[in-house]
Amino acid sequence: MRMIDDDRRSRQRDKAEARRLKEGRRHVVEYFHQVDDGYSHLALQSLAKLRARYDIDIVVRLVSALKDDNIPEPDLLQEMSRWDSSMIAPHFGLDFPADGAVPSPALTALARAILCRMDADQAATDGVRVSECLWRRDEAGLKALAAAFGTAPQAAVDAKLAAGDARRATLKHYSGAMFWYEGEWYWGVDRLSHLERRLSALGALRDDAAPLVAPKPAVASSFPEGARAMTLEYYPSLRSPYTAVSWEPTMALVKCSGIKLVMRPILPMVMRGVPATFNKGFYIWKDAAREARDLGVEYGKFYDPIGEPIKQGYSLYMWACERGKGEDFFGAFLKAAFARGVNTTRRTGMRKVVEMAGLDWTEAQHHLYDDSWREVLEENRVSMYRCGIWGVPSYRLLDRDGRQVLGVWGQDRLWLVSRKILEHA
């Protein structure tokens, strides 16, 4: 709770700005570019727009794709970055080839060697051309750019990647497409609006009338009658900060669209044997709080329900479903654990959750250790992986005939879900 406290964040920002002014530094945004990452391709296209709108300097650092406990499914992540980026690019005024494929190692190495020769100004302009050729598998185009700008020797490329990786590790992150500004991280175009508002508040905006470079697309709120014939499968977890953030907006979308909701809960990653590092957990807690604040979702006073409370929670969820109160219980558990600071490791805490859901605690106690949820949650996990997704919250949208229209990961994509409902309703 101390990590995500609003007052603490404000004080940290004030200190950072006072230090910057004292040292006579300009506003400097560091951008960490992973050449073979689809989200990085979108972020790279935003650099020139950021410099035009804000009085800032941008430092571009090349980084490699980590394959450690921070990235449990590196191959799936790279593939998802391709198709997810192609879907969201038009909504941010960016380009990504619809038929793009994960770049080959040879083309990736060539693109790195070209980018290694470019400074930040070139990376924001000509570097975009390099990235476009890479994702379009345009070998001839890359070779032409190599002839025009030159290529760095492998030793220089390795040194630049090592320096970028070291800087990222020092600042305690692990991903590509990341922006760093004075103590805070911002992931790709999805989080640029947070950075933009911060820069604007500091007086770095060049033109008050200029629109945001990457405004968050809005979730649709009006739908035709045909939406009621569609189905939205929702993959949440009782121990996911992002699920807690997504819950109320998701329920609001379901209510206003009339779409059929199918809950498909998943066991938390840590309880599925997926490791989580401190740096990753630290970033997720802080980022989820920032997103909740942005959405007006109650969040921040939490008591981690990891372990036995999760097992009991899913046992009671199965019972609540039989009573027609499954969604009520799930929402009550998330609110208790992530917004109200209820200690669900204690019976008194679990009783609060049950009663918040409008259920009877005397009856609930008989269902605390029902293991019928295990098989159901495993089926849900397998279904989620078939979509190329391994985390929560995720969404799978089906048309009136039960055919998949969309499968996406993250509360960041609820706006895309809503627009796909409009398209197919």
Tab-separated table of N, CA, C and O in Angstrom, residues 189-299:
chain	number	residue	atom	x	y	z
A	189	VAL	N	2.679	2.327	-26.159
A	189	VAL	CA	1.661	3.348	-26.437
A	189	VAL	C	0.490	3.243	-25.470
A	189	VAL	O	-0.241	4.219	-25.272
A	190	ASP	N	0.312	2.087	-24.836
A	190	ASP	CA	-0.797	1.917	-23.896
A	190	ASP	C	-0.659	2.797	-22.660
A	190	ASP	O	-1.655	3.111	-22.005
A	191	ARG	N	0.589	3.168	-22.297
A	191	ARG	CA	0.794	3.966	-21.083
A	191	ARG	C	1.311	5.368	-21.381
A	191	ARG	O	1.584	6.134	-20.460
A	192	LEU	N	1.447	5.719	-22.638
A	192	LEU	CA	1.991	7.028	-22.973
A	192	LEU	C	1.129	8.173	-22.450
A	192	LEU	O	1.643	9.247	-22.122
A	193	SER	N	-0.167	7.969	-22.366
A	193	SER	CA	-1.036	9.055	-21.890
A	193	SER	C	-0.680	9.460	-20.461
A	193	SER	O	-0.795	10.635	-20.090
A	194	HIS	N	-0.251	8.494	-19.633
A	194	HIS	CA	0.181	8.820	-18.270
A	194	HIS	C	1.419	9.728	-18.308
A	194	HIS	O	1.498	10.710	-17.578
A	195	LEU	N	2.377	9.355	-19.147
A	195	LEU	CA	3.590	10.166	-19.280
A	195	LEU	C	3.256	11.547	-19.838
A	195	LEU	O	3.793	12.568	-19.366
A	196	GLU	N	2.360	11.587	-20.811
A	196	GLU	CA	2.006	12.875	-21.419
A	196	GLU	C	1.368	13.820	-20.413
A	196	GLU	O	1.665	15.016	-20.382
A	197	ARG	N	0.488	13.304	-19.584
A	197	ARG	CA	-0.144	14.163	-18.574
A	197	ARG	C	0.884	14.669	-17.561
A	197	ARG	O	0.814	15.806	-17.100
A	198	ARG	N	1.842	13.821	-17.248
A	198	ARG	CA	2.882	14.245	-16.302
A	198	ARG	C	3.739	15.355	-16.911
A	198	ARG	O	4.038	16.350	-16.248
A	199	LEU	N	4.138	15.184	-18.170
A	199	LEU	CA	4.947	16.204	-18.838
A	199	LEU	C	4.171	17.515	-18.975
A	199	LEU	O	4.726	18.604	-18.798
A	200	SER	N	2.887	17.396	-19.279
A	200	SER	CA	2.055	18.608	-19.400
A	200	SER	C	1.978	19.353	-18.078
A	200	SER	O	2.068	20.585	-18.033
A	201	ALA	N	1.823	18.607	-16.985
A	201	ALA	CA	1.730	19.227	-15.662
A	201	ALA	C	3.022	19.944	-15.282
A	201	ALA	O	3.005	20.897	-14.490
A	202	LEU	N	4.130	19.504	-15.868
A	202	LEU	CA	5.429	20.113	-15.569
A	202	LEU	C	5.749	21.281	-16.505
A	202	LEU	O	6.835	21.857	-16.432
A	203	GLY	N	4.815	21.601	-17.401
A	203	GLY	CA	5.019	22.729	-18.294
A	203	GLY	C	5.861	22.426	-19.507
A	203	GLY	O	6.408	23.333	-20.142
A	204	ALA	N	5.971	21.150	-19.877
A	204	ALA	CA	6.805	20.764	-21.017
A	204	ALA	C	6.035	20.771	-22.339
A	204	ALA	O	6.617	20.503	-23.391
A	205	LEU	N	4.751	21.085	-22.294
A	205	LEU	CA	3.925	21.071	-23.499
A	205	LEU	C	4.254	22.290	-24.371
A	205	LEU	O	4.281	23.420	-23.903
A	206	ARG	N	4.513	22.053	-25.645
A	206	ARG	CA	4.846	23.146	-26.565
A	206	ARG	C	3.599	23.895	-27.030
A	206	ARG	O	3.634	25.104	-27.227
A	207	ASP	N	2.498	23.146	-27.227
A	207	ASP	CA	1.278	23.741	-27.777
A	207	ASP	C	0.072	23.207	-27.011
A	207	ASP	O	-0.245	22.016	-27.093
A	208	ASP	N	-0.599	24.070	-26.283
A	208	ASP	CA	-1.745	23.643	-25.473
A	208	ASP	C	-2.879	23.062	-26.308
A	208	ASP	O	-3.688	22.279	-25.813
A	209	ALA	N	-2.941	23.453	-27.565
A	209	ALA	CA	-4.033	22.989	-28.420
A	209	ALA	C	-3.736	21.648	-29.083
A	209	ALA	O	-4.637	21.037	-29.655
A	210	ALA	N	-2.500	21.204	-29.013
A	210	ALA	CA	-2.124	19.953	-29.688
A	210	ALA	C	-2.744	18.763	-28.961
A	210	ALA	O	-2.750	18.705	-27.733
A	211	PRO	N	-3.264	17.784	-29.706
A	211	PRO	CA	-3.877	16.600	-29.073
A	211	PRO	C	-2.807	15.689	-28.486
A	211	PRO	O	-1.625	15.778	-28.827
A	212	LEU	N	-3.224	14.797	-27.588
A	212	LEU	CA	-2.311	13.806	-27.035
A	212	LEU	C	-1.750	12.939	-28.157
A	212	LEU	O	-2.436	12.647	-29.134
A	213	VAL	N	-0.526	12.526	-27.998
A	213	VAL	CA	0.103	11.636	-28.978
A	213	VAL	C	-0.574	10.273	-28.968
A	213	VAL	O	-0.822	9.673	-30.017
A	214	ALA	N	-0.883	9.773	-27.782
A	214	ALA	CA	-1.471	8.430	-27.677
A	214	ALA	C	-2.595	8.410	-26.646
A	214	ALA	O	-2.471	7.791	-25.582
A	215	PRO	N	-3.721	9.068	-26.942
A	215	PRO	CA	-4.855	9.013	-26.007
A	215	PRO	C	-5.421	7.605	-25.928
A	215	PRO	O	-5.418	6.870	-26.922
A	216	LYS	N	-5.884	7.228	-24.753
A	216	LYS	CA	-6.455	5.891	-24.604
A	216	LYS	C	-7.798	5.812	-25.321
A	216	LYS	O	-8.683	6.646	-25.079
A	217	PRO	N	-7.988	4.824	-26.194
A	217	PRO	CA	-9.306	4.659	-26.831
A	217	PRO	C	-10.368	4.389	-25.773
A	217	PRO	O	-10.132	3.698	-24.781
A	218	ALA	N	-11.534	4.937	-25.980
A	218	ALA	CA	-12.619	4.796	-25.005
A	218	ALA	C	-13.388	3.494	-25.221
A	218	ALA	O	-13.501	2.994	-26.345
A	219	VAL	N	-13.902	2.948	-24.133
A	219	VAL	CA	-14.784	1.782	-24.208
A	219	VAL	C	-16.157	2.257	-24.668
A	219	VAL	O	-16.706	3.210	-24.112
A	220	ALA	N	-16.685	1.611	-25.684
A	220	ALA	CA	-18.004	1.990	-26.198
A	220	ALA	C	-19.066	1.777	-25.112
A	220	ALA	O	-18.937	0.895	-24.266
A	221	SER	N	-20.125	2.584	-25.169
A	221	SER	CA	-21.161	2.488	-24.133
A	221	SER	C	-22.564	2.359	-24.709
A	221	SER	O	-23.538	2.310	-23.963
A	222	SER	N	-22.674	2.298	-26.020
A	222	SER	CA	-23.988	2.149	-26.658
A	222	SER	C	-23.887	1.075	-27.736
A	222	SER	O	-22.981	1.116	-28.572
A	223	PHE	N	-24.821	0.121	-27.694
A	223	PHE	CA	-24.728	-1.044	-28.569
A	223	PHE	C	-26.080	-1.380	-29.195
A	223	PHE	O	-27.124	-1.163	-28.580
A	224	PRO	N	-26.053	-1.949	-30.408
A	224	PRO	CA	-27.299	-2.392	-31.034
A	224	PRO	C	-27.825	-3.664	-30.378
A	224	PRO	O	-27.104	-4.342	-29.629
A	225	GLU	N	-29.051	-3.986	-30.676
A	225	GLU	CA	-29.710	-5.146	-30.078
A	225	GLU	C	-28.957	-6.442	-30.361
A	225	GLU	O	-28.962	-7.376	-29.552
A	226	GLY	N	-28.279	-6.510	-31.508
A	226	GLY	CA	-27.578	-7.737	-31.892
A	226	GLY	C	-26.484	-8.155	-30.933
A	226	GLY	O	-26.034	-9.307	-30.947
A	227	ALA	N	-26.004	-7.241	-30.074
A	227	ALA	CA	-24.956	-7.585	-29.112
A	227	ALA	C	-25.429	-8.671	-28.157
A	227	ALA	O	-24.622	-9.457	-27.643
A	228	ARG	N	-26.741	-8.736	-27.931
A	228	ARG	CA	-27.278	-9.716	-26.981
A	228	ARG	C	-27.119	-11.151	-27.463
A	228	ARG	O	-27.196	-12.091	-26.660
A	229	ALA	N	-26.880	-11.318	-28.759
A	229	ALA	CA	-26.703	-12.663	-29.299
A	229	ALA	C	-25.258	-13.133	-29.227
A	229	ALA	O	-24.951	-14.275	-29.556
A	230	MET	N	-24.359	-12.252	-28.786
A	230	MET	CA	-22.943	-12.582	-28.709
A	230	MET	C	-22.564	-13.035	-27.302
A	230	MET	O	-23.344	-12.881	-26.351
A	231	THR	N	-21.371	-13.613	-27.181
A	231	THR	CA	-20.888	-14.130	-25.898
A	231	THR	C	-19.500	-13.582	-25.600
A	231	THR	O	-18.638	-13.551	-26.478
A	232	LEU	N	-19.306	-13.156	-24.370
A	232	LEU	CA	-17.998	-12.708	-23.923
A	232	LEU	C	-17.491	-13.648	-22.844
A	232	LEU	O	-18.076	-13.759	-21.774
A	233	GLU	N	-16.411	-14.355	-23.157
A	233	GLU	CA	-15.748	-15.189	-22.160
A	233	GLU	C	-14.693	-14.333	-21.453
A	233	GLU	O	-13.859	-13.700	-22.098
A	234	TYR	N	-14.751	-14.342	-20.143
A	234	TYR	CA	-13.892	-13.486	-19.315
A	234	TYR	C	-13.035	-14.388	-18.442
A	234	TYR	O	-13.547	-15.220	-17.693
A	235	TYR	N	-11.704	-14.250	-18.573
A	235	TYR	CA	-10.759	-15.071	-17.827
A	235	TYR	C	-10.132	-14.219	-16.716
A	235	TYR	O	-9.147	-13.509	-16.950
A	236	PRO	N	-10.672	-14.264	-15.506
A	236	PRO	CA	-10.140	-13.478	-14.385
A	236	PRO	C	-9.402	-14.389	-13.394
A	236	PRO	O	-9.399	-15.616	-13.512
A	237	SER	N	-8.786	-13.781	-12.397
A	237	SER	CA	-8.156	-14.512	-11.300
A	237	SER	C	-8.434	-13.763	-10.009
A	237	SER	O	-8.473	-12.531	-9.993
A	238	LEU	N	-8.592	-14.508	-8.935
A	238	LEU	CA	-8.879	-13.889	-7.642
A	238	LEU	C	-7.663	-13.199	-7.032
A	238	LEU	O	-7.795	-12.472	-6.056
A	239	ARG	N	-6.464	-13.420	-7.606
A	239	ARG	CA	-5.268	-12.810	-7.022
A	239	ARG	C	-4.555	-11.898	-8.025
A	239	ARG	O	-3.363	-11.663	-7.946
A	240	SER	N	-5.285	-11.347	-8.966
A	240	SER	CA	-4.687	-10.533	-10.013
A	240	SER	C	-5.036	-9.059	-9.815
A	240	SER	O	-6.210	-8.681	-9.864
A	241	PRO	N	-4.036	-8.197	-9.632
A	241	PRO	CA	-4.312	-6.763	-9.526
A	241	PRO	C	-5.031	-6.224	-10.752
A	241	PRO	O	-5.954	-5.410	-10.637
A	242	TYR	N	-4.619	-6.678	-11.937
A	242	TYR	CA	-5.246	-6.183	-13.161
A	242	TYR	C	-6.684	-6.695	-13.290
A	242	TYR	O	-7.540	-6.005	-13.851
A	243	THR	N	-6.966	-7.899	-12.772
A	243	THR	CA	-8.351	-8.361	-12.750
A	243	THR	C	-9.188	-7.452	-11.862
A	243	THR	O	-10.314	-7.075	-12.209
A	244	ALA	N	-8.628	-7.076	-10.705
A	244	ALA	CA	-9.352	-6.185	-9.795
A	244	ALA	C	-9.661	-4.855	-10.467
A	244	ALA	O	-10.747	-4.288	-10.292
A	245	VAL	N	-8.709	-4.364	-11.275
A	245	VAL	CA	-8.916	-3.110	-11.992
A	245	VAL	C	-9.963	-3.282	-13.088
A	245	VAL	O	-10.769	-2.390	-13.353
A	246	SER	N	-9.965	-4.446	-13.724
A	246	SER	CA	-10.845	-4.672	-14.883
A	246	SER	C	-12.276	-5.033	-14.501
A	246	SER	O	-13.176	-4.932	-15.333
A	247	TRP	N	-12.496	-5.452	-13.259
A	247	TRP	CA	-13.782	-6.045	-12.903
A	247	TRP	C	-14.959	-5.100	-13.149
A	247	TRP	O	-15.898	-5.428	-13.887
A	248	GLU	N	-14.947	-3.936	-12.541
A	248	GLU	CA	-16.081	-3.026	-12.676
A	248	GLU	C	-16.288	-2.556	-14.119
A	248	GLU	O	-17.433	-2.546	-14.609
A	249	PRO	N	-15.224	-2.154	-14.849
A	249	PRO	CA	-15.424	-1.779	-16.253
A	249	PRO	C	-15.968	-2.918	-17.103
A	249	PRO	O	-16.782	-2.702	-18.005
A	250	THR	N	-15.534	-4.154	-16.811
A	250	THR	CA	-16.034	-5.303	-17.574
A	250	THR	C	-17.509	-5.533	-17.293
A	250	THR	O	-18.304	-5.758	-18.219
A	251	MET	N	-17.888	-5.489	-16.019
A	251	MET	CA	-19.298	-5.680	-15.665
A	251	MET	C	-20.162	-4.561	-16.263
A	251	MET	O	-21.300	-4.797	-16.681
A	252	ALA	N	-19.607	-3.351	-16.319
A	252	ALA	CA	-20.352	-2.231	-16.911
A	252	ALA	C	-20.568	-2.457	-18.405
A	252	ALA	O	-21.650	-2.174	-18.939
A	253	LEU	N	-19.541	-2.967	-19.094
A	253	LEU	CA	-19.676	-3.260	-20.522
A	253	LEU	C	-20.720	-4.344	-20.760
A	253	LEU	O	-21.548	-4.242	-21.680
A	254	VAL	N	-20.688	-5.375	-19.940
A	254	VAL	CA	-21.663	-6.464	-20.070
A	254	VAL	C	-23.083	-5.936	-19.870
A	254	VAL	O	-24.002	-6.279	-20.628
A	255	LYS	N	-23.254	-5.086	-18.885
A	255	LYS	CA	-24.590	-4.563	-18.576
A	255	LYS	C	-25.126	-3.681	-19.694
A	255	LYS	O	-26.279	-3.823	-20.120
A	256	CYS	N	-24.289	-2.766	-20.202
A	256	CYS	CA	-24.814	-1.819	-21.190
A	256	CYS	C	-24.942	-2.443	-22.578
A	256	CYS	O	-25.745	-1.985	-23.393
A	257	SER	N	-24.185	-3.499	-22.861
A	257	SER	CA	-24.273	-4.142	-24.179
A	257	SER	C	-25.311	-5.255	-24.206
A	257	SER	O	-25.847	-5.592	-25.259
A	258	GLY	N	-25.577	-5.854	-23.033
A	258	GLY	CA	-26.501	-6.978	-22.983
A	258	GLY	C	-25.888	-8.279	-23.442
A	258	GLY	O	-26.582	-9.294	-23.571
A	259	ILE	N	-24.576	-8.295	-23.676
A	259	ILE	CA	-23.903	-9.490	-24.150
A	259	ILE	C	-23.936	-10.574	-23.077
A	259	ILE	O	-23.988	-10.296	-21.881
A	260	LYS	N	-23.915	-11.832	-23.513
A	260	LYS	CA	-23.896	-12.945	-22.570
A	260	LYS	C	-22.495	-13.092	-21.998
A	260	LYS	O	-21.515	-13.201	-22.744
A	261	LEU	N	-22.364	-13.110	-20.678
A	261	LEU	CA	-21.070	-13.247	-20.021
A	261	LEU	C	-20.866	-14.680	-19.556
A	261	LEU	O	-21.729	-15.272	-18.923
A	262	VAL	N	-19.699	-15.234	-19.880
A	262	VAL	CA	-19.295	-16.554	-19.389
A	262	VAL	C	-18.001	-16.376	-18.602
A	262	VAL	O	-16.974	-15.998	-19.163
A	263	MET	N	-18.055	-16.614	-17.306
A	263	MET	CA	-16.884	-16.490	-16.448
A	263	MET	C	-16.022	-17.743	-16.583
A	263	MET	O	-16.512	-18.867	-16.466
A	264	ARG	N	-14.717	-17.555	-16.801
A	264	ARG	CA	-13.789	-18.675	-16.912
A	264	ARG	C	-12.568	-18.387	-16.039
A	264	ARG	O	-11.492	-18.025	-16.537
A	265	PRO	N	-12.703	-18.519	-14.720
A	265	PRO	CA	-11.617	-18.175	-13.798
A	265	PRO	C	-10.365	-19.033	-14.007
A	265	PRO	O	-10.441	-20.177	-14.470
A	266	ILE	N	-9.219	-18.446	-13.627
A	266	ILE	CA	-7.921	-19.089	-13.772
A	266	ILE	C	-7.195	-19.039	-12.437
A	266	ILE	O	-7.309	-18.063	-11.690
A	267	LEU	N	-6.409	-20.060	-12.157
A	267	LEU	CA	-5.564	-20.049	-10.971
A	267	LEU	C	-4.457	-19.017	-11.166
A	267	LEU	O	-3.925	-18.875	-12.271
A	268	PRO	N	-4.068	-18.274	-10.130
A	268	PRO	CA	-2.995	-17.285	-10.278
A	268	PRO	C	-1.716	-17.912	-10.815
A	268	PRO	O	-1.417	-19.078	-10.548
A	269	MET	N	-0.941	-17.121	-11.580
A	269	MET	CA	0.296	-17.623	-12.187
A	269	MET	C	1.230	-18.259	-11.157
A	269	MET	O	1.789	-19.328	-11.384
A	270	VAL	N	1.419	-17.576	-10.024
A	270	VAL	CA	2.341	-18.077	-9.011
A	270	VAL	C	1.905	-19.442	-8.504
A	270	VAL	O	2.732	-20.317	-8.231
A	271	MET	N	0.599	-19.656	-8.395
A	271	MET	CA	0.087	-20.940	-7.924
A	271	MET	C	0.033	-21.975	-9.038
A	271	MET	O	-0.299	-23.135	-8.798
A	272	ARG	N	0.383	-21.550	-10.260
A	272	ARG	CA	0.537	-22.501	-11.375
A	272	ARG	C	2.005	-22.811	-11.616
A	272	ARG	O	2.364	-23.409	-12.622
A	273	GLY	N	2.866	-22.347	-10.730
A	273	GLY	CA	4.286	-22.629	-10.870
A	273	GLY	C	5.044	-21.641	-11.723
A	273	GLY	O	6.209	-21.864	-12.059
A	274	VAL	N	4.389	-20.528	-12.116
A	274	VAL	CA	5.063	-19.503	-12.913
A	274	VAL	C	5.746	-18.534	-11.950
A	274	VAL	O	5.084	-17.905	-11.134
A	275	PRO	N	7.076	-18.392	-12.049
A	275	PRO	CA	7.784	-17.539	-11.098
A	275	PRO	C	7.473	-16.062	-11.302
A	275	PRO	O	7.088	-15.634	-12.390
A	276	ALA	N	7.650	-15.296	-10.256
A	276	ALA	CA	7.452	-13.839	-10.325
A	276	ALA	C	8.585	-13.162	-9.563
A	276	ALA	O	8.818	-13.473	-8.399
A	277	THR	N	9.296	-12.268	-10.223
A	277	THR	CA	10.397	-11.565	-9.572
A	277	THR	C	9.875	-10.358	-8.802
A	277	THR	O	8.763	-9.888	-9.023
A	278	PHE	N	10.725	-9.833	-7.923
A	278	PHE	CA	10.333	-8.647	-7.148
A	278	PHE	C	10.105	-7.461	-8.079
A	278	PHE	O	9.132	-6.725	-7.920
A	279	ASN	N	11.017	-7.255	-9.037
A	279	ASN	CA	10.882	-6.101	-9.935
A	279	ASN	C	9.585	-6.156	-10.725
A	279	ASN	O	8.915	-5.132	-10.919
A	280	LYS	N	9.220	-7.351	-11.178
A	280	LYS	CA	7.982	-7.485	-11.941
A	280	LYS	C	6.770	-7.212	-11.053
A	280	LYS	O	5.841	-6.493	-11.451
A	281	GLY	N	6.781	-7.798	-9.870
A	281	GLY	CA	5.670	-7.569	-8.949
A	281	GLY	C	5.548	-6.111	-8.562
A	281	GLY	O	4.446	-5.553	-8.500
A	282	PHE	N	6.689	-5.460	-8.333
A	282	PHE	CA	6.708	-4.048	-7.963
A	282	PHE	C	6.081	-3.200	-9.064
A	282	PHE	O	5.252	-2.324	-8.807
A	283	TYR	N	6.474	-3.485	-10.323
A	283	TYR	CA	5.932	-2.706	-11.438
A	283	TYR	C	4.435	-2.945	-11.591
A	283	TYR	O	3.654	-2.009	-11.792
A	284	ILE	N	3.997	-4.208	-11.487
A	284	ILE	CA	2.580	-4.539	-11.678
A	284	ILE	C	1.711	-3.852	-10.625
A	284	ILE	O	0.668	-3.275	-10.955
A	285	TRP	N	2.137	-3.887	-9.352
A	285	TRP	CA	1.340	-3.255	-8.302
A	285	TRP	C	1.187	-1.763	-8.567
A	285	TRP	O	0.099	-1.201	-8.440
A	286	LYS	N	2.306	-1.119	-8.938
A	286	LYS	CA	2.268	0.332	-9.165
A	286	LYS	C	1.468	0.674	-10.418
A	286	LYS	O	0.696	1.640	-10.434
A	287	ASP	N	1.651	-0.111	-11.473
A	287	ASP	CA	0.952	0.175	-12.726
A	287	ASP	C	-0.544	-0.050	-12.581
A	287	ASP	O	-1.356	0.730	-13.095
A	288	ALA	N	-0.928	-1.134	-11.889
A	288	ALA	CA	-2.353	-1.406	-11.680
A	288	ALA	C	-3.012	-0.275	-10.895
A	288	ALA	O	-4.142	0.130	-11.188
A	289	ALA	N	-2.299	0.246	-9.901
A	289	ALA	CA	-2.848	1.360	-9.111
A	289	ALA	C	-3.043	2.592	-9.980
A	289	ALA	O	-4.048	3.305	-9.867
A	290	ARG	N	-2.082	2.833	-10.859
A	290	ARG	CA	-2.172	3.985	-11.765
A	290	ARG	C	-3.353	3.836	-12.715
A	290	ARG	O	-4.095	4.785	-12.975
A	291	GLU	N	-3.569	2.623	-13.217
A	291	GLU	CA	-4.693	2.371	-14.107
A	291	GLU	C	-6.024	2.505	-13.376
A	291	GLU	O	-6.988	3.059	-13.908
A	292	ALA	N	-6.077	1.990	-12.150
A	292	ALA	CA	-7.304	2.097	-11.357
A	292	ALA	C	-7.645	3.561	-11.100
A	292	ALA	O	-8.809	3.977	-11.200
A	293	ARG	N	-6.626	4.340	-10.774
A	293	ARG	CA	-6.820	5.763	-10.531
A	293	ARG	C	-7.381	6.447	-11.774
A	293	ARG	O	-8.280	7.284	-11.699
A	294	ASP	N	-6.853	6.047	-12.924
A	294	ASP	CA	-7.279	6.632	-14.188
A	294	ASP	C	-8.727	6.277	-14.515
A	294	ASP	O	-9.463	7.076	-15.098
A	295	LEU	N	-9.142	5.080	-14.130
A	295	LEU	CA	-10.490	4.600	-14.439
A	295	LEU	C	-11.513	4.947	-13.359
A	295	LEU	O	-12.708	4.699	-13.530
A	296	GLY	N	-11.040	5.480	-12.253
A	296	GLY	CA	-11.952	5.781	-11.158
A	296	GLY	C	-12.425	4.540	-10.428
A	296	GLY	O	-13.515	4.522	-9.847
A	297	VAL	N	-11.587	3.493	-10.431
A	297	VAL	CA	-11.934	2.228	-9.782
A	297	VAL	C	-11.368	2.229	-8.358
A	297	VAL	O	-10.211	2.601	-8.141
A	298	GLU	N	-12.182	1.804	-7.390
A	298	GLU	CA	-11.718	1.710	-6.007
A	298	GLU	C	-10.615	0.656	-5.924
A	298	GLU	O	-10.800	-0.491	-6.336
A	299	TYR	N	-9.473	1.033	-5.388
A	299	TYR	CA	-8.321	0.131	-5.388
A	299	TYR	C	-7.249	0.696	-4.476
A	299	TYR	O	-7.167	1.904	-4.278
